[in-house]
Short mmCIF file of C-alpha atoms (C1' of nucleotides) in Angstrom, two decimals:
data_model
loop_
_atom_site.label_atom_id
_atom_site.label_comp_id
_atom_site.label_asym_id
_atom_site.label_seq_id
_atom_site.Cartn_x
_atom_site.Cartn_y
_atom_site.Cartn_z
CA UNK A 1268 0.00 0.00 0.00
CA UNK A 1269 1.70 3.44 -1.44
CA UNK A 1270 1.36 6.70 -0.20
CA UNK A 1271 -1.71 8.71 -1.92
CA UNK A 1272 -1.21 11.21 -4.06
CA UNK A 1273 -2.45 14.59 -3.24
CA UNK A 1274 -4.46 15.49 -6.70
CA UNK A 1275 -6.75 12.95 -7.58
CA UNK A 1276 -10.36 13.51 -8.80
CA UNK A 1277 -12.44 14.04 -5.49
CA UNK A 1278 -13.92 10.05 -5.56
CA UNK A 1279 -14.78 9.25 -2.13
CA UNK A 1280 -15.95 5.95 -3.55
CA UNK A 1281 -12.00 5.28 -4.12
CA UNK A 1282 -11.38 6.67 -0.41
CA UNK A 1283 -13.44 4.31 1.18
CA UNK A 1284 -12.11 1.76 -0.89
CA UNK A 1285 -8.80 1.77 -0.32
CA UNK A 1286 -9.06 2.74 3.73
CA UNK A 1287 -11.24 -0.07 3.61
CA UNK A 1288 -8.43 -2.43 1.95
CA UNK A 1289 -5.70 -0.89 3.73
CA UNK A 1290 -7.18 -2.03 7.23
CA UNK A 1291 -8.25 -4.95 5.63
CA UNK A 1292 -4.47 -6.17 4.35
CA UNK A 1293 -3.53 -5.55 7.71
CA UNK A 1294 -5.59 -7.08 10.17
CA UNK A 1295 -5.80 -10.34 7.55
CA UNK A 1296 -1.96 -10.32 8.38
CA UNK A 1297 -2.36 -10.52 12.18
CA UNK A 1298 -5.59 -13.22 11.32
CA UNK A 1299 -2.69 -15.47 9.60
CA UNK A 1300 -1.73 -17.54 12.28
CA UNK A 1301 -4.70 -18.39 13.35
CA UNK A 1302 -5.94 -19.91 10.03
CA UNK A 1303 -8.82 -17.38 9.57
CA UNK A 1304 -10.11 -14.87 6.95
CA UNK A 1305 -11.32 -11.52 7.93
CA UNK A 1306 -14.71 -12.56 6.95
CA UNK A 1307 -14.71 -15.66 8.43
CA UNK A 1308 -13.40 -13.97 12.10
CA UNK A 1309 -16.40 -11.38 11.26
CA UNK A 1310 -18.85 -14.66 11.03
CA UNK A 1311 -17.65 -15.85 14.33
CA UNK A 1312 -18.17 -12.60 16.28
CA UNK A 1313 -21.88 -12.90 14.75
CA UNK A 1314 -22.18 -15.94 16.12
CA UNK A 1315 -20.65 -15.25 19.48
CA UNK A 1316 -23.20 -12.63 19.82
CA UNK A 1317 -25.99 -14.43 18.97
CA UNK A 1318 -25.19 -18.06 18.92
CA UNK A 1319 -27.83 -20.28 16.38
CA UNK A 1320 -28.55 -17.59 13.94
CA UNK A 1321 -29.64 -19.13 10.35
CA UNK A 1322 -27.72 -17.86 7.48
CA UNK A 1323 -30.17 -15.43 6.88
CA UNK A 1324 -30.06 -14.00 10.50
CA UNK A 1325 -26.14 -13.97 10.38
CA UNK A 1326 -25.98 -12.35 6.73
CA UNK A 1327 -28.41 -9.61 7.48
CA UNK A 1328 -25.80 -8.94 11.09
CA UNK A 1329 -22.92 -8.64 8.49
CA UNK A 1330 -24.64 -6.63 6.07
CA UNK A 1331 -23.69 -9.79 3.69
CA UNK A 1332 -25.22 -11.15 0.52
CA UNK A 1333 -26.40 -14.77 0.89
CA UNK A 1334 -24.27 -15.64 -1.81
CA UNK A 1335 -20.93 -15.03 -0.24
CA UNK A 1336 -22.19 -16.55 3.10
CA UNK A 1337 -23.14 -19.11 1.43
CA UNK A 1338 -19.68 -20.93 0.32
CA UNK A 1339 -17.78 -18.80 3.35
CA UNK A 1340 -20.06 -20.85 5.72
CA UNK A 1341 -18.72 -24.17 3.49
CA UNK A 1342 -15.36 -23.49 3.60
CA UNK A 1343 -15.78 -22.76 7.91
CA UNK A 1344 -17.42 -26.05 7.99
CA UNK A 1345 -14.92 -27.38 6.57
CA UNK A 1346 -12.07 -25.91 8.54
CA UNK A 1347 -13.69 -27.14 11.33
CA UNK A 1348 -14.78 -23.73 12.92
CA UNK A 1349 -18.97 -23.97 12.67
CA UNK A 1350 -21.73 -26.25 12.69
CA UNK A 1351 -24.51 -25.97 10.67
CA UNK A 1352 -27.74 -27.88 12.22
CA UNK A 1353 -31.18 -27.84 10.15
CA UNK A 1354 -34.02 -27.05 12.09
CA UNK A 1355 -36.73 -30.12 12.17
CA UNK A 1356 -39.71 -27.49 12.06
CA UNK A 1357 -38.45 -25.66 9.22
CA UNK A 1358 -35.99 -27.33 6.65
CA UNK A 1359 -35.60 -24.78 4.82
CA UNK A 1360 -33.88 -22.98 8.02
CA UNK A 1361 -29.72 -23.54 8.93
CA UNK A 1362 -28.81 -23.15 12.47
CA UNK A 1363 -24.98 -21.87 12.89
CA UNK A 1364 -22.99 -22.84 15.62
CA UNK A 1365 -19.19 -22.10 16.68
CA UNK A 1366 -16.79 -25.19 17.42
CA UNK A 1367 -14.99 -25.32 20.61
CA UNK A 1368 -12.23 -24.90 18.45
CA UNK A 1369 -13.41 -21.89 17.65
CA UNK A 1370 -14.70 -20.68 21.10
CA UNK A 1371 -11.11 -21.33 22.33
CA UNK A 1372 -9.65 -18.63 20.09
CA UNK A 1373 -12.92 -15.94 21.09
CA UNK A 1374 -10.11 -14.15 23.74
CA UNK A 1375 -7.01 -14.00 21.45
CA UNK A 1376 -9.26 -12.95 18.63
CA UNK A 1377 -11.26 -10.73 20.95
CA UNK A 1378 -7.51 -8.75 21.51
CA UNK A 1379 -6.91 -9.14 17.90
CA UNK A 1380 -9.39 -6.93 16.73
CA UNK A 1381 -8.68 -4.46 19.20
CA UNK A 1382 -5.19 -3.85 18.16
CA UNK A 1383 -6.24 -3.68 14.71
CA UNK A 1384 -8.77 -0.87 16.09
CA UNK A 1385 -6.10 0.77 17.95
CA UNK A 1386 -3.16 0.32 15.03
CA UNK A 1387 -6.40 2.18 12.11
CA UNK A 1388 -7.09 4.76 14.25
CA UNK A 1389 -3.51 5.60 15.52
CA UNK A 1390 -3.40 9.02 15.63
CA UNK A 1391 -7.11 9.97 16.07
CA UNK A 1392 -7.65 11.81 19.03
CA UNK A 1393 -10.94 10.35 21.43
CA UNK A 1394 -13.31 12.81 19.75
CA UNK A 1395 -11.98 12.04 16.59
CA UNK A 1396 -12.31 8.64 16.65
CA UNK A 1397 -16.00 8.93 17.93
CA UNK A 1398 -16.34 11.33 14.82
CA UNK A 1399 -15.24 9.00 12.43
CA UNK A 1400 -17.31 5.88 13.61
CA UNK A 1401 -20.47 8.07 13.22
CA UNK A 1402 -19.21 9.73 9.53
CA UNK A 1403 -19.17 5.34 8.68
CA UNK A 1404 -22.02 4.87 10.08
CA UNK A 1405 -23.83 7.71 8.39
CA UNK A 1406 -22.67 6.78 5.16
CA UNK A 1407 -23.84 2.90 5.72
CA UNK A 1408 -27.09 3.84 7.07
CA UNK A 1409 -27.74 6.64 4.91
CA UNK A 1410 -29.18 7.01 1.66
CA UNK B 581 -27.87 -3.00 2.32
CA UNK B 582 -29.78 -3.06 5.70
CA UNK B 583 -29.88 -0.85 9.12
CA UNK B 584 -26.68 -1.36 11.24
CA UNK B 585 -27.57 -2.83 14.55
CA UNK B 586 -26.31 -0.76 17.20
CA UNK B 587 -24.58 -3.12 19.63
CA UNK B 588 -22.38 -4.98 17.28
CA UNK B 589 -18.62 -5.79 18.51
CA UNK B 590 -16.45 -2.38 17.94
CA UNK B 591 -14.58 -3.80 14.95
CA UNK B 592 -13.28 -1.05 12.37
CA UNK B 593 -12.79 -2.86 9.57
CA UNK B 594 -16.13 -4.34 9.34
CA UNK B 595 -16.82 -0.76 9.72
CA UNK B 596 -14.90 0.61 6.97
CA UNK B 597 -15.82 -2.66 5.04
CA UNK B 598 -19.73 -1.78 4.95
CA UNK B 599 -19.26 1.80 4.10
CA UNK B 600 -17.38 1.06 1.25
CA UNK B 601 -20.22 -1.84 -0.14
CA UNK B 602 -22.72 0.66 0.35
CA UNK B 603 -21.05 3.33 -1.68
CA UNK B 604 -19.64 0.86 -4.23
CA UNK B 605 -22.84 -0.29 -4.80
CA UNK B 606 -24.63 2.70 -4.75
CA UNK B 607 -21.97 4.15 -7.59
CA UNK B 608 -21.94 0.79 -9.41
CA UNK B 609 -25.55 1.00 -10.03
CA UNK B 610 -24.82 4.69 -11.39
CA UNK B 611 -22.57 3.24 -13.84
CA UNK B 612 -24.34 0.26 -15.21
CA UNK B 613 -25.68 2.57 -18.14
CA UNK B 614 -22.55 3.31 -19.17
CA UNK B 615 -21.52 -0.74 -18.90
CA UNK B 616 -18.69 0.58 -17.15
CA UNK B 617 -18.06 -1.04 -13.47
CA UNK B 618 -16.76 0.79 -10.84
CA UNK B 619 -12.57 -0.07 -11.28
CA UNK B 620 -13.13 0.50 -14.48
CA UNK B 621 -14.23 3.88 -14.12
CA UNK B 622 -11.23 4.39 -11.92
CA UNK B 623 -8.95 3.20 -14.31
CA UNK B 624 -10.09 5.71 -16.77
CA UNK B 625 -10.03 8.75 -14.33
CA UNK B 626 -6.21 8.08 -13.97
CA UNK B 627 -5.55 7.32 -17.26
CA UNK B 628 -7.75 11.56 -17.94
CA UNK B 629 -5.26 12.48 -15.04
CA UNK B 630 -2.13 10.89 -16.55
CA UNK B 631 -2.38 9.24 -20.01
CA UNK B 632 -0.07 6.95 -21.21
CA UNK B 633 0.78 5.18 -17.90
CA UNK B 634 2.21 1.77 -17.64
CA UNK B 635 0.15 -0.47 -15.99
CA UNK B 636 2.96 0.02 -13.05
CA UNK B 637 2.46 3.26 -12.44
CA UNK B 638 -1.72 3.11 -13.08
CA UNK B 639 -1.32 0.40 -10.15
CA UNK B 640 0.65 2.41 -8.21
CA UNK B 641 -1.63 5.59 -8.71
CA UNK B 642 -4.84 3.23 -8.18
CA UNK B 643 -3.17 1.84 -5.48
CA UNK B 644 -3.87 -1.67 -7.23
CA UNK B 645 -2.22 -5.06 -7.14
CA UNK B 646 -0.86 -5.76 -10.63
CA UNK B 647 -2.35 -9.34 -10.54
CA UNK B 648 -5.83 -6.81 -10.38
CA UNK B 649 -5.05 -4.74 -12.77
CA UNK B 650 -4.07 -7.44 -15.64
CA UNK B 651 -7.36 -8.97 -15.37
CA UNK B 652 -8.91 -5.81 -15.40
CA UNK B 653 -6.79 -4.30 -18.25
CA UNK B 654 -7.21 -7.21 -20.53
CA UNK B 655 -11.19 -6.56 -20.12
CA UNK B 656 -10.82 -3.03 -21.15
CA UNK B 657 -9.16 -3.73 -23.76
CA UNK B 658 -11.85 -5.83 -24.84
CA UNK B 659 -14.44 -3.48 -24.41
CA UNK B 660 -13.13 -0.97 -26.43
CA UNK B 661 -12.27 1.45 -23.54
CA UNK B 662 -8.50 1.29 -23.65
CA UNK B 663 -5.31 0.38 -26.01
CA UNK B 664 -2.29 -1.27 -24.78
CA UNK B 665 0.94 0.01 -26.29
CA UNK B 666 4.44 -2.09 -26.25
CA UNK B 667 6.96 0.50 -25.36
CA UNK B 668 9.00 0.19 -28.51
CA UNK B 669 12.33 1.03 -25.84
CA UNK B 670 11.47 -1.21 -23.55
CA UNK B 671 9.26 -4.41 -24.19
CA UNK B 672 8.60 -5.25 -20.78
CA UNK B 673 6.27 -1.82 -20.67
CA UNK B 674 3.21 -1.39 -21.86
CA UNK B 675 1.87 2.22 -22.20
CA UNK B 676 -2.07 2.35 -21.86
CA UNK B 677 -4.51 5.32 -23.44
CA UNK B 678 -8.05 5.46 -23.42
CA UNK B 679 -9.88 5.26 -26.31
CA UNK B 680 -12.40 7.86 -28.09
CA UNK B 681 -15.45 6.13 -26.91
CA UNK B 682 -14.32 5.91 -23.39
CA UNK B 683 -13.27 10.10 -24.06
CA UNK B 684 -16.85 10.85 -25.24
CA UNK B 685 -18.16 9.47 -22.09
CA UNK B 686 -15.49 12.05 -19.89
CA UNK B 687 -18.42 14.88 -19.28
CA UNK B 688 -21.02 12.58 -18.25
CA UNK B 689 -18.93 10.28 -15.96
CA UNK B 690 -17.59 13.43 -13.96
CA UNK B 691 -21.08 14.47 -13.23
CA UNK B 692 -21.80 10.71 -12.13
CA UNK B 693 -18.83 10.78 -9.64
CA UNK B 694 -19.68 14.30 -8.05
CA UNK B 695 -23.44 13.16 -7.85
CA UNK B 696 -22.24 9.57 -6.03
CA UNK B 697 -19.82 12.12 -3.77
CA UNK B 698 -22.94 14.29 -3.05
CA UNK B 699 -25.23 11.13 -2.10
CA UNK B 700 -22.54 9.70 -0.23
CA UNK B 701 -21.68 12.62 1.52
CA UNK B 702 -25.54 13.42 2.17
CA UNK B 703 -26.06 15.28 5.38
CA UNK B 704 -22.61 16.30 6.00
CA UNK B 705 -21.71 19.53 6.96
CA UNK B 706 -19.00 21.35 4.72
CA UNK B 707 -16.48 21.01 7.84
CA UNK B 708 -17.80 17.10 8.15
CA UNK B 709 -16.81 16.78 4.60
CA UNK B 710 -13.29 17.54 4.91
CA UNK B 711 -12.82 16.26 8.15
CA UNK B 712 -14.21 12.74 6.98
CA UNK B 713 -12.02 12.75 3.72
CA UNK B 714 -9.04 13.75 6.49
CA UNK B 715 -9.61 10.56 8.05
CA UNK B 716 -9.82 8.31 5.34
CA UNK B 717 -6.58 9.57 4.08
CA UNK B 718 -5.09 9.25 7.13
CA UNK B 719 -6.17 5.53 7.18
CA UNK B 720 -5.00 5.02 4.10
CA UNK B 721 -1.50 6.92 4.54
CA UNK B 722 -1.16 5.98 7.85
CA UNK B 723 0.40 2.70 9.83
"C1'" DT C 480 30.71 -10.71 -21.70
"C1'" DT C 481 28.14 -13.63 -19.50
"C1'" DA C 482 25.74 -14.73 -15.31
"C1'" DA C 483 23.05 -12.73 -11.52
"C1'" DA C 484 19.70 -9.65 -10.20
"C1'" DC C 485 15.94 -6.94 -11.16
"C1'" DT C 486 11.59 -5.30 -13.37
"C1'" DC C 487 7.14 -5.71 -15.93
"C1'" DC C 488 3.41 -8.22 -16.82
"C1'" DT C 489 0.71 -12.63 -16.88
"C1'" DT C 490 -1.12 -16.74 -14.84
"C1'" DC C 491 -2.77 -19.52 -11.07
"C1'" DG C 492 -4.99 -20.30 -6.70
"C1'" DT C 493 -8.11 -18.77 -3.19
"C1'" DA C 494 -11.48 -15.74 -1.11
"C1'" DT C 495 -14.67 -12.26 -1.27
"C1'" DA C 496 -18.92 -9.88 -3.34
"C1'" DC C 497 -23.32 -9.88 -5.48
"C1'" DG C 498 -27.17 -10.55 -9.10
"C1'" DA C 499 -29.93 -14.14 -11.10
"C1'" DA C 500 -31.72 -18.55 -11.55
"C1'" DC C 501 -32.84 -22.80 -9.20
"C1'" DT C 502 -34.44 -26.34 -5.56
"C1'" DA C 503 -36.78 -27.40 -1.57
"C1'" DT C 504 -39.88 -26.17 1.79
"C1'" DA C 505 -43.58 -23.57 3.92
"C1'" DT C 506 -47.55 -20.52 3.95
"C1'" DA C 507 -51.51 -18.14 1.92
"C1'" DA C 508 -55.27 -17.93 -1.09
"C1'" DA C 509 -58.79 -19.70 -3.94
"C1'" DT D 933 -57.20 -28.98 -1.19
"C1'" DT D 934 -54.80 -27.52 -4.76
"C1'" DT D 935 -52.58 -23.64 -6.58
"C1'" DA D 936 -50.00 -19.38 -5.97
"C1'" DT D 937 -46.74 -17.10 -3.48
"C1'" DA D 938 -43.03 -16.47 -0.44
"C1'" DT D 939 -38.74 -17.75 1.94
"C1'" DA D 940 -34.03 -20.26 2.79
"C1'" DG D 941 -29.96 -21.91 0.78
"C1'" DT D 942 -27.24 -23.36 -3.14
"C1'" DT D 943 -25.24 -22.76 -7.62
"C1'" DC D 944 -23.58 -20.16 -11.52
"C1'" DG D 945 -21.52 -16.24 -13.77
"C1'" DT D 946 -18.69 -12.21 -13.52
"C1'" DA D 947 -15.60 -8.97 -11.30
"C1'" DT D 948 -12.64 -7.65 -7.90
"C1'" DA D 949 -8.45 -8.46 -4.68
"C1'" DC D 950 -3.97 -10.17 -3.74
"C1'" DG D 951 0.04 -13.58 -2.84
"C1'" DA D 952 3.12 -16.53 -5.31
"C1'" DA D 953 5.26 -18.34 -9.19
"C1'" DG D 954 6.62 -17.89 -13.96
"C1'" DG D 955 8.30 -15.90 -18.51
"C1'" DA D 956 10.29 -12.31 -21.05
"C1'" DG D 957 13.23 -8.39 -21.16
"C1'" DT D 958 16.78 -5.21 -19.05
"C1'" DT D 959 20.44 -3.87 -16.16
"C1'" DT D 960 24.32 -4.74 -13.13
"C1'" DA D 961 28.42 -6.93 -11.83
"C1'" DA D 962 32.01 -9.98 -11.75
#
DNA sequence: TTAAACTCCTTCGTATACGAACTATATAAA
DNA sequence: TTTATATAGTTCGTATACGAAGGAGTTTAA
């Protein structure tokens, strides 16, 4: 990731982008020894905070398409990380579940994400950081 | 793209993550009259700002992974947005200009990218504006 | 001058990301 | 009850995104 220059066109579209990829790169670096994606650390905070969601439950909490969940859910399955469990009064419906496995990571992961918090926002100031959160916010919410 | 439930772990990246889907796919649906997507578009704002880059220095400028940008080159190309040029000096370059049709569209795509700006930005205070595009640069800059 | 090192781009592998079409199941309506 | 409609997940197609390895060309160094 290079410096930015100073006179592009005005695209926030390309700002968000590329903060977005820049903390991305990095925490994915600090999720490498633990075997897990970004995403697939984001699907086990979902389930952590509500364990048993269905897919649709969990992809609506990660603002995800069911497409993506879809094969990230198969590829967690099988790393060994969820269980999926199909409910008997509605087949159509997947029940998600964290692994022990996973569970025994929650803390390290859990310390993880906060130093990837704390290494993005280096540099912010308290107020500044509140700022930003609700400028993200805003612009996810809002439309 | 739903509502953002308000008690989710603090987690920045998912943060930055889901502001950047919304506006992608706010801006991509802008552009589908065009049949332009949105790194495409991107590619032909630098190439406006700086004709003639190598796809090295268009990476560098889009701060893009060349592995990206061949893929997404060798689709231009085949739309009839770009030309590829072998640098007669040295072969291993390749010199990239955008073609007329891509230049009639200039005018009309400029007006697209303030209008995504404006809806992205929607509610923001002139100071909010520059304070927000602060922080995203310093995101993307900083580490 | 010839081998080593370097650079540019492509290709491959894997993981998002999402629209659209499809299957299976469940509910509503006639 | 039988048909219509709706919902949950999967699958397919296309486009990012990037690390790693490879091929071709250029430069550096011994």
């Amino acid at each position: 990731m290079t410096k930015l220059p100073d006179d592009v066109p005005d695209c926030m579209v390309f700002l968000l982008a590329k903060a977005y990829q820049k903390a991305h790169a990095d925490f994915k670096k600090q999720l490498i020894p633990y075997g897990l994606t970004n995403l697939q650390h984001l699907v086990l905070e979902g389930l952590w905070y509500k364990q048993g969601m269905t897919a649709a439950q969990l992809g609506k909490f990660l603002i995800l398409d069911k497409a993506t969940l879809s094969g990230v859910l198969e590829r967690m399955v099988k790393g060994g990380w969820i269980k999926k469990q199909i409910n008997k009064k509605d087949k159509r419906l997947l029940s998600i579940y964290t692994s022990p496995k996973a569970d025994n990571l929650k803390n390290d992961l859990t310390k993880e994400r906060q130093k990837a918090n704390q290494e993005i926002l280096q540099g912010f100031s308290i107020e500044e950081k509140i700022l930003f959160k609700r400028f993200l916010t805003d612009v996810i919410n809002g439309g």
